[in-house]
Coordinates of C-alpha atoms in Angstrom, one line a residue:
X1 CA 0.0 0.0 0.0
X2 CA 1.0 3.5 -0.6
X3 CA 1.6 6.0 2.8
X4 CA -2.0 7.4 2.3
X5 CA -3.5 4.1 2.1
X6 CA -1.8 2.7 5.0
X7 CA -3.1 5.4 6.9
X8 CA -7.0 5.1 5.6
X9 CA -6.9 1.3 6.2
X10 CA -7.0 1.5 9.9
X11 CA -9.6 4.2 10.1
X12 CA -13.4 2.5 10.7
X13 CA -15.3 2.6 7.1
X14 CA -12.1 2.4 5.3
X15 CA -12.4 -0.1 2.7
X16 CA -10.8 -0.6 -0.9
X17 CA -13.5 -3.6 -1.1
X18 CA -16.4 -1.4 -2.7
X19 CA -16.1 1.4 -5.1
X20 CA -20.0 1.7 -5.7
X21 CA -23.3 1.0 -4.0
X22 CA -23.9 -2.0 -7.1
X23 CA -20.9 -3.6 -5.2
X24 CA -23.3 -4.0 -2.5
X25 CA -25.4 -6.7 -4.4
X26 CA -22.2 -9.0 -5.2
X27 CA -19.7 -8.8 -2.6
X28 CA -17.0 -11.7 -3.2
X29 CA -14.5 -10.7 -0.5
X30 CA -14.2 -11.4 3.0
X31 CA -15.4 -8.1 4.3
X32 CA -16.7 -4.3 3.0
X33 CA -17.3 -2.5 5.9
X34 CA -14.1 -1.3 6.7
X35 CA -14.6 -2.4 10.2
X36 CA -12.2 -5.3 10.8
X37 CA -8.5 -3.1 10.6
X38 CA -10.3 -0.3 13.2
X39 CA -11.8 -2.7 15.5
X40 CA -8.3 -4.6 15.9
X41 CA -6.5 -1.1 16.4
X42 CA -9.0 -0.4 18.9
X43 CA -8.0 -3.7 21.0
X44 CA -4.3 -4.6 20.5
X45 CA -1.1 -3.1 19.8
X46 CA -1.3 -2.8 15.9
X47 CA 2.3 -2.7 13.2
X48 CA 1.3 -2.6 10.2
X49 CA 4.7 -2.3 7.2
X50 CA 4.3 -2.2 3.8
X51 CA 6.1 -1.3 1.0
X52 CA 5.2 -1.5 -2.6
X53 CA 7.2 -2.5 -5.5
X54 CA 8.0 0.9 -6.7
X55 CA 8.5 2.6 -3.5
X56 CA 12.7 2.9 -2.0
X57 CA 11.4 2.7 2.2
X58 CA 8.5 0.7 3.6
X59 CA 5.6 2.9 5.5
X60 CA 5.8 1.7 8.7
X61 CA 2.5 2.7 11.0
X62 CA 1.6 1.8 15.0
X63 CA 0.3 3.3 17.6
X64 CA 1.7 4.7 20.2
X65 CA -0.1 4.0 24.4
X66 CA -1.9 7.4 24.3
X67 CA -3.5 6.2 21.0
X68 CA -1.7 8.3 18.6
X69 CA -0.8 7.1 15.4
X70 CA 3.0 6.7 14.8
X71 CA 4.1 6.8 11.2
X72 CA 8.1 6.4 10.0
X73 CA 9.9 4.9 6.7
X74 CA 12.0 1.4 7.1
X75 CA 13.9 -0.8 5.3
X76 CA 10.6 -3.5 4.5
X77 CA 10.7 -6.3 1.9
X78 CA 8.2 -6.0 -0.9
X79 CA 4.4 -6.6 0.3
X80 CA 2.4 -5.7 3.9
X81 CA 2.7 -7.3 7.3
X82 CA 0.5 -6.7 10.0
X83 CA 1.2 -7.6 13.7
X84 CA -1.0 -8.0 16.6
X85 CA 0.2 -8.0 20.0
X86 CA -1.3 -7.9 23.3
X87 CA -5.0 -8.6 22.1
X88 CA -7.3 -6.7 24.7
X89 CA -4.9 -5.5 26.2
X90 CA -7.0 -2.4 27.0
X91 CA -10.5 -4.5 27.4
X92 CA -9.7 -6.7 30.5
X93 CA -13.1 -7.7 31.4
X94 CA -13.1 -9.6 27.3
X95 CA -9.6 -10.4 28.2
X96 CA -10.8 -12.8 30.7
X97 CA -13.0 -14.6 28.6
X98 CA -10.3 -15.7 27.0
X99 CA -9.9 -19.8 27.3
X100 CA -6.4 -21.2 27.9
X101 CA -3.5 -20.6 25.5
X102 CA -4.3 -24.1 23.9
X103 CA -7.3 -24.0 23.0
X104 CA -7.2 -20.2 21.3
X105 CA -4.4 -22.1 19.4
X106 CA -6.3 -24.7 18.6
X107 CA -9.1 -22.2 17.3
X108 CA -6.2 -19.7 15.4
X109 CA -5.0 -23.3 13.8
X110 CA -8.7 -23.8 12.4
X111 CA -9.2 -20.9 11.2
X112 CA -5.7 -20.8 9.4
X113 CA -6.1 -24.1 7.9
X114 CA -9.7 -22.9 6.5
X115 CA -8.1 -19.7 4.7
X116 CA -5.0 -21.6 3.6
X117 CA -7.2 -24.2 2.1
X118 CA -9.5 -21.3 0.2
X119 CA -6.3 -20.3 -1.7
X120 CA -4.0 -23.3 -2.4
X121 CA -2.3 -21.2 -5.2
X122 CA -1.2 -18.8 -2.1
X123 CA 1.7 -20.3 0.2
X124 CA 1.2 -19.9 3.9
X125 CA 3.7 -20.1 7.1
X126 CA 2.7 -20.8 10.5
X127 CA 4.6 -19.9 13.7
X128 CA 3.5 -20.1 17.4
X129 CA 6.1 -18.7 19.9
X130 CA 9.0 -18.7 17.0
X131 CA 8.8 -21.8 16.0
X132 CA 7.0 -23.2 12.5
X133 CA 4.3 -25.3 12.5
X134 CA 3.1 -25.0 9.2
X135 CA 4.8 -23.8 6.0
X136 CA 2.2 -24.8 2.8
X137 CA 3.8 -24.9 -0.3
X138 CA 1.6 -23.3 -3.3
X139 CA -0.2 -25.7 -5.3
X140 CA -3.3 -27.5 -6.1
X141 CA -5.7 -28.1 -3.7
X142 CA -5.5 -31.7 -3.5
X143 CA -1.5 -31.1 -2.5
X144 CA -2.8 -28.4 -0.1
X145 CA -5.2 -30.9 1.5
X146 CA -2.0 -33.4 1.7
X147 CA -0.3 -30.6 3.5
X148 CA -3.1 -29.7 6.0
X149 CA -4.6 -33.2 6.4
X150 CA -2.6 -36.3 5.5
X151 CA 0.2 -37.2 2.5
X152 CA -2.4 -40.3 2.1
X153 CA -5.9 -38.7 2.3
X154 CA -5.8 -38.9 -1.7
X155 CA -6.7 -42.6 -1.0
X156 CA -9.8 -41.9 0.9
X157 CA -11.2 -39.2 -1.2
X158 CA -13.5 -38.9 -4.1
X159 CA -13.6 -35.7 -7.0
X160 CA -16.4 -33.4 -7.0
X161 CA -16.5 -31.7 -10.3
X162 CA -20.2 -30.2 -11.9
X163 CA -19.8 -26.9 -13.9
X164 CA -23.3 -25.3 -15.3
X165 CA -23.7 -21.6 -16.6
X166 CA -25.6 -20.9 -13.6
X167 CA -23.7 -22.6 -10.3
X168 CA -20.3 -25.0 -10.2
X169 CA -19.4 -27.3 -7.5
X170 CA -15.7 -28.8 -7.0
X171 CA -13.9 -30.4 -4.2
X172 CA -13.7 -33.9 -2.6
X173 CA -16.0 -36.2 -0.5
X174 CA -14.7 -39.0 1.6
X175 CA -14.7 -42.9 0.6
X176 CA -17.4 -44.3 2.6
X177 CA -15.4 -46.4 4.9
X178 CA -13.4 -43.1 6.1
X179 CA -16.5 -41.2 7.9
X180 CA -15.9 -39.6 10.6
X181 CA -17.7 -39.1 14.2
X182 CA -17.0 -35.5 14.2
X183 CA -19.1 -32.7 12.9
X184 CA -15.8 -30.8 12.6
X185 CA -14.4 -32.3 9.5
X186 CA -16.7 -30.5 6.8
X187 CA -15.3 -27.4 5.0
X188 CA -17.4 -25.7 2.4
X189 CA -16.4 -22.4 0.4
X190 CA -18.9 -20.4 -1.3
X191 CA -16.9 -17.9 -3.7
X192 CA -13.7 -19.0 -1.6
X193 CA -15.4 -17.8 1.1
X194 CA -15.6 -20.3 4.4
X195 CA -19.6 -20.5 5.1
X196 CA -21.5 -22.5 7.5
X197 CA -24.9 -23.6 5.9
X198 CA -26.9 -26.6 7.5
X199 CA -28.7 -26.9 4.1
X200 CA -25.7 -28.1 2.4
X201 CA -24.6 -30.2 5.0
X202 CA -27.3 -32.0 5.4
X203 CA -27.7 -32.4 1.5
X204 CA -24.0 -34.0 1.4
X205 CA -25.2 -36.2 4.5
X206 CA -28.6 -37.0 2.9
X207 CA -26.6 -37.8 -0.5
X208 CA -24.2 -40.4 1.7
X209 CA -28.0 -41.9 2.8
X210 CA -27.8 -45.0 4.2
X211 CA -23.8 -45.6 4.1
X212 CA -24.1 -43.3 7.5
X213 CA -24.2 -45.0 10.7
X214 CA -25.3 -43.0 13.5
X215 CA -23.1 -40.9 15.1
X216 CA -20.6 -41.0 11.5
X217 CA -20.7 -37.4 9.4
X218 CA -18.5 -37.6 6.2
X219 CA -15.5 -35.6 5.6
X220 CA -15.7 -33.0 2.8
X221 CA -14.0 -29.8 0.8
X222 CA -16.4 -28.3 -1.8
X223 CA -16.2 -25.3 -3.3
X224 CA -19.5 -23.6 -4.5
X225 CA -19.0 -20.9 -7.4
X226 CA -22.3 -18.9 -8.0
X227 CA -23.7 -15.6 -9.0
X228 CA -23.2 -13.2 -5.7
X229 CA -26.4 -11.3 -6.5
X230 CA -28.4 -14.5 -5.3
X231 CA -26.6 -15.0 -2.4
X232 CA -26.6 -12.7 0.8
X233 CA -23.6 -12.4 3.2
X234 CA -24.6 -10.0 6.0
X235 CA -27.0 -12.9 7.5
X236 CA -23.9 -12.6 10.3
X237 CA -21.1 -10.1 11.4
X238 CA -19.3 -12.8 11.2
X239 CA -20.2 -14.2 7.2
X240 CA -20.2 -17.6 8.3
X241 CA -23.9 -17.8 7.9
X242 CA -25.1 -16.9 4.4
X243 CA -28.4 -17.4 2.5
X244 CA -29.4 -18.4 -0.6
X245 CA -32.4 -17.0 -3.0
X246 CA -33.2 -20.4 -3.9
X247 CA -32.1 -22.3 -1.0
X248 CA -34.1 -25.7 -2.2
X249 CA -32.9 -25.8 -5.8
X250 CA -29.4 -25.6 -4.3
X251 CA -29.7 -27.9 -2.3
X252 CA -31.2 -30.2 -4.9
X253 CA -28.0 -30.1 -6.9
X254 CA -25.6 -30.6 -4.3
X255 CA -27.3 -33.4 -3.4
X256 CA -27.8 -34.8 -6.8
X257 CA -24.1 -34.2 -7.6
X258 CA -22.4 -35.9 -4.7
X259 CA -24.9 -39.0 -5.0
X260 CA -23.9 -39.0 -8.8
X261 CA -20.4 -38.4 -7.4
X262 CA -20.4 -41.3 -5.1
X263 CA -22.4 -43.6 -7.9
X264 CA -19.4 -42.9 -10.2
X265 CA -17.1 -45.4 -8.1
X266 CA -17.0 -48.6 -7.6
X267 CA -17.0 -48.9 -3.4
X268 CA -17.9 -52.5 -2.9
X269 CA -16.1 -53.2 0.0
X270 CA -13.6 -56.2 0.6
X271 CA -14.0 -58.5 3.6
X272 CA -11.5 -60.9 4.8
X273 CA -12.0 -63.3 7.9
X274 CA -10.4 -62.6 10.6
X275 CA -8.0 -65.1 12.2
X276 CA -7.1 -64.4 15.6
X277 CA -6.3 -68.0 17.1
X278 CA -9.7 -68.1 17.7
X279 CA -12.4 -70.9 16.2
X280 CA -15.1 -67.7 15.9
X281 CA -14.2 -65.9 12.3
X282 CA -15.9 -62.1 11.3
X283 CA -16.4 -60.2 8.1
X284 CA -14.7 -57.5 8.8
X285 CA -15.0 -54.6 6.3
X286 CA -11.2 -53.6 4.4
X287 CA -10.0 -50.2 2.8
X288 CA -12.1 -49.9 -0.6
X289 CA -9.0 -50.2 -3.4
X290 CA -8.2 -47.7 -5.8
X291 CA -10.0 -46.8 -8.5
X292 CA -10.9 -44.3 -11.5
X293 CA -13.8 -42.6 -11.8
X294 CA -16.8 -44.8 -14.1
X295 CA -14.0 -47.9 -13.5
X296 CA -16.2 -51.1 -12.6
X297 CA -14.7 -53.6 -14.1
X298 CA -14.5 -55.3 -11.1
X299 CA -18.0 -56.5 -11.1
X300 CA -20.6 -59.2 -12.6
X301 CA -19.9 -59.6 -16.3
X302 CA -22.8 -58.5 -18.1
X303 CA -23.9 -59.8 -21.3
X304 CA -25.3 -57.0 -23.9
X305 CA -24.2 -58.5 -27.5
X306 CA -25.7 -56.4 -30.5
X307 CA -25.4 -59.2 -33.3
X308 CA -25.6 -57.4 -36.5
X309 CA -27.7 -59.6 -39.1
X310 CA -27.1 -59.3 -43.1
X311 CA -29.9 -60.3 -45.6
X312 CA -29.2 -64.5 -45.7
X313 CA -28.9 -64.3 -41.9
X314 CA -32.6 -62.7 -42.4
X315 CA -33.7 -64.7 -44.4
X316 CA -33.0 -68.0 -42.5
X317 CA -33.8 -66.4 -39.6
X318 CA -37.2 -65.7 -40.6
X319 CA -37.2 -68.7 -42.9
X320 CA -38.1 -67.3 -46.0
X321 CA -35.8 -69.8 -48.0
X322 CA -37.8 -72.7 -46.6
X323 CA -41.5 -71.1 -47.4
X324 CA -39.9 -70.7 -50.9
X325 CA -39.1 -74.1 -51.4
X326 CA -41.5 -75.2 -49.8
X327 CA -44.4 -74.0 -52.3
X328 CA -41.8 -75.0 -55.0
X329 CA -41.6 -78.3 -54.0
X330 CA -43.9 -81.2 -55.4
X331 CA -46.0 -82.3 -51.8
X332 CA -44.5 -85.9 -51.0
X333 CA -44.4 -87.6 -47.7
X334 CA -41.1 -87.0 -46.3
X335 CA -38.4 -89.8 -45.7
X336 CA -38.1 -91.2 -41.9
X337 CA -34.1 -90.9 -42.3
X338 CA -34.2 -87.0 -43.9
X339 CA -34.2 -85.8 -40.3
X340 CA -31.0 -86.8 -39.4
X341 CA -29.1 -83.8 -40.8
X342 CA -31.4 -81.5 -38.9
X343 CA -30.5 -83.4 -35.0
X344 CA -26.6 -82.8 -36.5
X345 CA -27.0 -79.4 -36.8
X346 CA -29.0 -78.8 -33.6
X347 CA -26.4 -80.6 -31.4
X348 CA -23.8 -78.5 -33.3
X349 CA -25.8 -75.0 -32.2
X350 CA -25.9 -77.0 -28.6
X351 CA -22.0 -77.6 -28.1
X352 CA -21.5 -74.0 -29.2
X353 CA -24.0 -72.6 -26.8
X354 CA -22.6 -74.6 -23.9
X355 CA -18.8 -73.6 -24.7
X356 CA -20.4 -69.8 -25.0
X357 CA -22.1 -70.3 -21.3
X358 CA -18.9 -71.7 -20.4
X359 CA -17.1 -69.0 -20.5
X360 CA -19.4 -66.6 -19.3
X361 CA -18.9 -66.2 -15.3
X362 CA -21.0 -68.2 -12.9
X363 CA -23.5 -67.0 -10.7
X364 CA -25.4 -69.0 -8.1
X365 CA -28.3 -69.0 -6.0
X366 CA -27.1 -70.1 -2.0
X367 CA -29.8 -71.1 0.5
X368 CA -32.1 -68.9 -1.9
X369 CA -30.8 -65.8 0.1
X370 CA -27.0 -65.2 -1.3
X371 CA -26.0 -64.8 -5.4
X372 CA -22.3 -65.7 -5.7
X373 CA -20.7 -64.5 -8.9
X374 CA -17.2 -64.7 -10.1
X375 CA -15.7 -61.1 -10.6
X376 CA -12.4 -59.8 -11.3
X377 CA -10.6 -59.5 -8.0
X378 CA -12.2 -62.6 -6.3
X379 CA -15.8 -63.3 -5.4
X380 CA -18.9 -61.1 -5.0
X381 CA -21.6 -61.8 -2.7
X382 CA -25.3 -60.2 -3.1
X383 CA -28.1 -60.0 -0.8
X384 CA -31.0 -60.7 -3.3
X385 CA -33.7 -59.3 -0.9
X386 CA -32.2 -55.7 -0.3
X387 CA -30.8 -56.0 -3.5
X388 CA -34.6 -55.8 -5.3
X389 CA -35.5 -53.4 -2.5
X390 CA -32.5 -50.6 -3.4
X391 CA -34.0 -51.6 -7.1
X392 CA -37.9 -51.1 -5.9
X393 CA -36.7 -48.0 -4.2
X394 CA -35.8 -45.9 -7.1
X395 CA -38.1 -47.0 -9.5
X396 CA -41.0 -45.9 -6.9
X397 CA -39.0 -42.7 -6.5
X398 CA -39.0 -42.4 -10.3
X399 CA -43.0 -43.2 -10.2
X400 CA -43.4 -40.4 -8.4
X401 CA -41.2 -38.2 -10.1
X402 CA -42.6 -38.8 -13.8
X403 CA -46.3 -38.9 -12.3
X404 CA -46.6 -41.8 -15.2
X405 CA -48.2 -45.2 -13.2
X406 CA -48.3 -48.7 -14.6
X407 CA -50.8 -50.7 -13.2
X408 CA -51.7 -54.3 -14.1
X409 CA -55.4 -54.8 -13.5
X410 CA -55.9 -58.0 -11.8
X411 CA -58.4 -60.6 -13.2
X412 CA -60.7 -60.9 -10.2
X413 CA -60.4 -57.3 -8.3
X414 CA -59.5 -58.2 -4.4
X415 CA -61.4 -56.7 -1.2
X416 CA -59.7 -55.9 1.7
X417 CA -61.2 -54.7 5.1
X418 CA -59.1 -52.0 7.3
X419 CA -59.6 -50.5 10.2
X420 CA -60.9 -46.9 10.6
X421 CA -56.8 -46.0 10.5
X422 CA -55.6 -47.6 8.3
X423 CA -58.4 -46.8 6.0
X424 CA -58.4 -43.4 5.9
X425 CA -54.1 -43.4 5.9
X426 CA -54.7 -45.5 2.8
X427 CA -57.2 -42.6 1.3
X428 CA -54.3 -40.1 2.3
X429 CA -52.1 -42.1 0.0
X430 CA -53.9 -42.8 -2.7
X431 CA -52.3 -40.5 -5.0
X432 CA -48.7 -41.8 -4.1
X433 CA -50.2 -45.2 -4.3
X434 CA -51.8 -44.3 -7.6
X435 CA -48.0 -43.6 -9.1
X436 CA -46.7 -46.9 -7.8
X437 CA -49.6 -49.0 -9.9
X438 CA -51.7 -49.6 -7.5
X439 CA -55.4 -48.7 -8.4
X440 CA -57.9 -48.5 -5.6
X441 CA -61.7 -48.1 -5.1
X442 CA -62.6 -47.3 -1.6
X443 CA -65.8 -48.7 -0.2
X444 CA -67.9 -47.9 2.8
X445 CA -67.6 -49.7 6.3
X446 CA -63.7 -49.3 5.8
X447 CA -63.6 -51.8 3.0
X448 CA -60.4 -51.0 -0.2
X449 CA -61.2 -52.9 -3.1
X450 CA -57.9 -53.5 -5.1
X451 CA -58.3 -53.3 -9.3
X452 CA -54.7 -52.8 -10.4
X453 CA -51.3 -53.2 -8.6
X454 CA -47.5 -52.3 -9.8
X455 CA -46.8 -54.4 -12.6
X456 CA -43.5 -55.9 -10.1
X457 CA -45.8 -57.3 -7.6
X458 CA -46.6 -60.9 -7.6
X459 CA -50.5 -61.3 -7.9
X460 CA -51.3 -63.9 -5.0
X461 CA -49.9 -61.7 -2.5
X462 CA -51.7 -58.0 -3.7
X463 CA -53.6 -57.8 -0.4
X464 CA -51.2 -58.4 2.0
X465 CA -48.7 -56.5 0.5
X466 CA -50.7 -53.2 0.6
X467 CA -51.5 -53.7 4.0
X468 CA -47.5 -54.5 4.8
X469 CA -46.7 -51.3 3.0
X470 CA -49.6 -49.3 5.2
X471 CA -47.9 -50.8 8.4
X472 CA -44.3 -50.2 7.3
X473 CA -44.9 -46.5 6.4
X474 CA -46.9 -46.0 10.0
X475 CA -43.8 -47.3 11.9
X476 CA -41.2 -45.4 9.5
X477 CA -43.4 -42.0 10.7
X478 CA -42.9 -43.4 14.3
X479 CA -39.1 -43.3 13.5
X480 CA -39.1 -39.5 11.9
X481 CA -38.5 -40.5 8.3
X482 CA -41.4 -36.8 7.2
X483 CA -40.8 -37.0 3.8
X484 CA -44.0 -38.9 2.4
X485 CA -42.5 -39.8 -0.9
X486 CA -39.5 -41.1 0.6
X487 CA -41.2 -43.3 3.2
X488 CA -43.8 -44.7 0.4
X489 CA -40.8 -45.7 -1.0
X490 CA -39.1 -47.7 1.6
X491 CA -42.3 -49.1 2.5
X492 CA -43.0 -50.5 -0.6
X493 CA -39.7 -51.5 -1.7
X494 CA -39.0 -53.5 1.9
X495 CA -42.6 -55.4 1.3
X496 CA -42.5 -55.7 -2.4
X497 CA -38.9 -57.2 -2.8
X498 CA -38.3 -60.8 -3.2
X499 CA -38.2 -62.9 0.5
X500 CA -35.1 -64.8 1.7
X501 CA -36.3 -68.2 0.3
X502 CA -37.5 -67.4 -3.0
X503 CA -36.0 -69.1 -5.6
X504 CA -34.3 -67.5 -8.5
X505 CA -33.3 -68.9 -11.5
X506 CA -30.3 -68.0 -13.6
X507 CA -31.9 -65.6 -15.9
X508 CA -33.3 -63.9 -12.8
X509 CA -30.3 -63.4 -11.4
X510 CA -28.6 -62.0 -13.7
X511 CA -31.4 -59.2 -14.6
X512 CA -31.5 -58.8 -10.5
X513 CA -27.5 -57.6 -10.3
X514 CA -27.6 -55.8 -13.9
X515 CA -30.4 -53.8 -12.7
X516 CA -29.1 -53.6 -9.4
X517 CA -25.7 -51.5 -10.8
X518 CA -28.1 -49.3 -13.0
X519 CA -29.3 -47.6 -9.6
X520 CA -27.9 -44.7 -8.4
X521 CA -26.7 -46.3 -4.9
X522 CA -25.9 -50.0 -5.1
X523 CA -24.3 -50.7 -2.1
X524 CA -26.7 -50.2 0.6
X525 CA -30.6 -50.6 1.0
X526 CA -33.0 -48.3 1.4
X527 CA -33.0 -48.8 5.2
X528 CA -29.0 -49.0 5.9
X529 CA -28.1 -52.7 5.1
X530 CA -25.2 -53.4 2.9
X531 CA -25.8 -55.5 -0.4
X532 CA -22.8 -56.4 -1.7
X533 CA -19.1 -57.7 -0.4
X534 CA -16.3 -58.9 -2.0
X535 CA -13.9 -61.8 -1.1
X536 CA -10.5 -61.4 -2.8
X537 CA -9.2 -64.1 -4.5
X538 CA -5.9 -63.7 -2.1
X539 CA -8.1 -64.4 0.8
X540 CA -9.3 -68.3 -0.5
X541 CA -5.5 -68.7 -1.9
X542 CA -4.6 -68.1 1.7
X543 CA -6.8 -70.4 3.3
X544 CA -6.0 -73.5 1.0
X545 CA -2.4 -72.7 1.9
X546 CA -1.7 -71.5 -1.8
X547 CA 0.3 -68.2 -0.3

């Protein structure tokens, strides 16, 4: 700063950060008010030197005990330094609100890591009492979070990255298996600004779902670029707090992009049994390994072959060659022994068929609870029953969303009495009920006749499963789940999915798990349980003494 400036900064309204009352609608810096410099001064024993490129001597400003401001020229590197000493020095009675040396530091600390994190491209030094505690190179912000964090927290995180013309999130999320029990551990940045919002914590929490136990909060650094005429600062002296014009569309896309976020990896977990001398053996869940973003390879093999067909494949395909000679042909009883040929061929097309299914990966039904399928790194294990739940679950979410039901409308319509409750819950949910297929015509005396139901449910059980779902969604309000959309969901989904003891064939299998990697969220349920673990190959090699 120049001498003139150096003087104006420390007088109360002095600020650089405005130059017109627009400003005032998009303020992207840290303060405006010209307050923060004065109120300092006012409090401590204030040096501030600074010298610009062009200038021989540094302007070097304090103030002196009766509160007169001291001004002389030194020998000062290029740049400004201000020093505080002997904060309320002058205020006792806020002096001795002060807590205990450690934890101001520990609070200074926080607050340092949360600017130096704001600007990676800026280095920052940290001394306490002379010595250094921190000296953060200039870089990227994933080498900044190495620096303030851990040289290994690259192994733990996931990349944020949506840009749109109208708001842009970036930053990191944590791997699910590195939550934390601390509500301490979230950092967001609204135009490089360190905010506190509950909205968009709870959207990254909510977008986590069922992954969180209770007590666990995930560990985050986003960064939130949007236009500062639709957000408002001065909620707080402070600017932590800040509010949003649209506060539900924003948090609608952080949520959205963190679920997609967390979708676009695979974090099936690995399990390995835990041998501690012991006869008793537990899954215990291990560090999810590295991957790249849309990488799951390590999964079921799917089989989605386009064949492309030229005109003769057409033509035999539809046999038009035979109907041709056919009506060609003079009609004469054929000969017992012409067949012959045709069994050839047809146990040809069989051997090829069974060396094709031979290489294809097996999957298995066990105990009618558990598929096992051969993957890349070992063997995957899937819970069929929460597995058609997490499916159920977003396709009655997507009912609701598109407002589009498909019903199947049963042959013999089914009548089912309720009580006065139930009844009249049921008549509340109709519409929502309406979206998932179901198609209801309410009698008197409490009586629900059921037409149609969703087009997944299995016909024989129609009337039990709608009173199951009207039980389920009573006992999720009991346990604060509001959102009635959500709770229809679960409900239906936990009564509508296939029971432990069904049996699936192979076909069904296969369309259960390739469905179940189309959803947004394959590795938990609706409700919290996991679906799927991995056993690494390294694990069964160790146990038939092959290491």
């Amino acid at each position: 700063m120049s001498q003139d400036d150096a003087l104006l900064c420390v007088q109360r309204h002095a600020t650089s950060k405005i130059s017109s009352v627009d400003d005032l609608e998009k303020i992207i810096t840290y303060g405006f008010r010209g307050e923060a410099l004065a109120s300092i001064a006012a409090v401590s024993q204030l040096e501030i030197k600074t010298r610009r490129e062009e200038d021989q001597l540094a302007t070097y400003i304090r103030f002196s005990d009766s509160n007169e401001l001291l001004v002389e020229k030194v020998a000062f590197q290029k740049g400004t330094s201000v020093t505080v000493k002997n904060l309320f020095y002058n205020v006792p009675a806020r002096r001795n609100f002060l807590k205990s040396n450690t934890t101001e530091l520990k609070h200074i600390i926080e607050t340092f890591k949360r600017v130096s994190l704001s600007h990676p491209e800026i280095s920052f030094k940290f001394y306490n009492d002379d010595d250094l505690l921190f000296d953060f190179a200039a870089g990227s912000l994933l080498d900044r979070m190495k620096s303030v964090f851990a040289d290994n927290i690259d192994e733990a995180l996931l990349e944020v990255e949506e840009v749109t013309d109208y708001i842009t999130l970036t930053g990191y999320v944590t791997k699910p298996n590195y939550l934390r029990k601390s509500k301490g551990d979230q950092y967001f940045f609204l135009n490089k600004r360190y905010v506190i919002n509950k909205t968009i914590n709870h959207a990254v929490f909510s977008a986590f779902e069922n992954i969180l136990e209770k007590g666990d909060y995930p560990f985050f650094v986003l960064f939130m670029e949007v236009d500062p005429k639709k957000v408002d600062v001065n909620v707080h002296p402070s600017k932590l707090e800040v509010k949003f014009d649209d506060e539900r569309e924003i948090y609608a896309f952080v949520h959205a992009v963190v679920r997609k976020t967390i979708g676009s990896y695979d974090l099936v977990p690995q399990v390995t049994l835990d041998d501690n001398g012991t006869t008793e053996q537990k899954l215990r869940p291990q560090n999810f390994r590295n991957i790249d973003k849309y990488d799951f390879s390590d999964r079921p093999a799917v089989e989605r072959e386009t064949k492309k067909y030229n005109e003769e494949d057409l033509r035999r395909l539809f046999h038009l060659d035979d109907e041709i000679n056919a009506a060609s042909a003079p009609q004469s009883a054929p000969h017992p022994f012409e067949s012959r040929p045709l069994q050839k061929e047809v146990t040809h097309r069989f051997e090829s068929t069974q060396e094709k299914e031979s290489e294809t990966p097996f999957i298995v039904l066990l105990h009618n609870k558990y598929i096992l399928s051969q993957i890349k790194s070992g063997l995957m294990i899937i819970d069929a029953h929460v597995a058609h739940e997490r499916i159920l679950y977003e396709q009655a979410l997507n009912s609701f969303n598109a407002n589009i039901p498909f019903s199947q409308h049963l042959l013999f319509p089914q009548v089912v009495d309720m009580d006065p409750a139930d009844y009249e819950l049921t008549k509340e949910l109709e519409p929502y009920l309406t979206n998932l297929g179901f198609t209801l015509k309410f009698k008197p005396k409490y009586r629900v006749e059921i037409i149609g139901i969703p087009s997944d449910l299995k016909t024989e059980h129609e009337v039990d499963t709608l009173l199951d779902i009207i039980h389920e969604y009573r006992k999720n309000q009991q346990e604060k789940i509001l959102d009635v959309k959500d709770n229809l969901a679960k409900s239906y989904s936990c009564k509508a999915a296939i029971k432990a003891g069904d049996k699936l064939d192979e076909k069904e299998m296969r369309i259960l798990v390739d469905k179940l990697f189309a959803t947004s969220m394959p590795y938990v349920c609706p409700h919290g349980r996991p679906i799927i673990i991995k056993i690494p190959i390294e694990e069964f090699d160790k146990r038939f003494g092959r290491t």
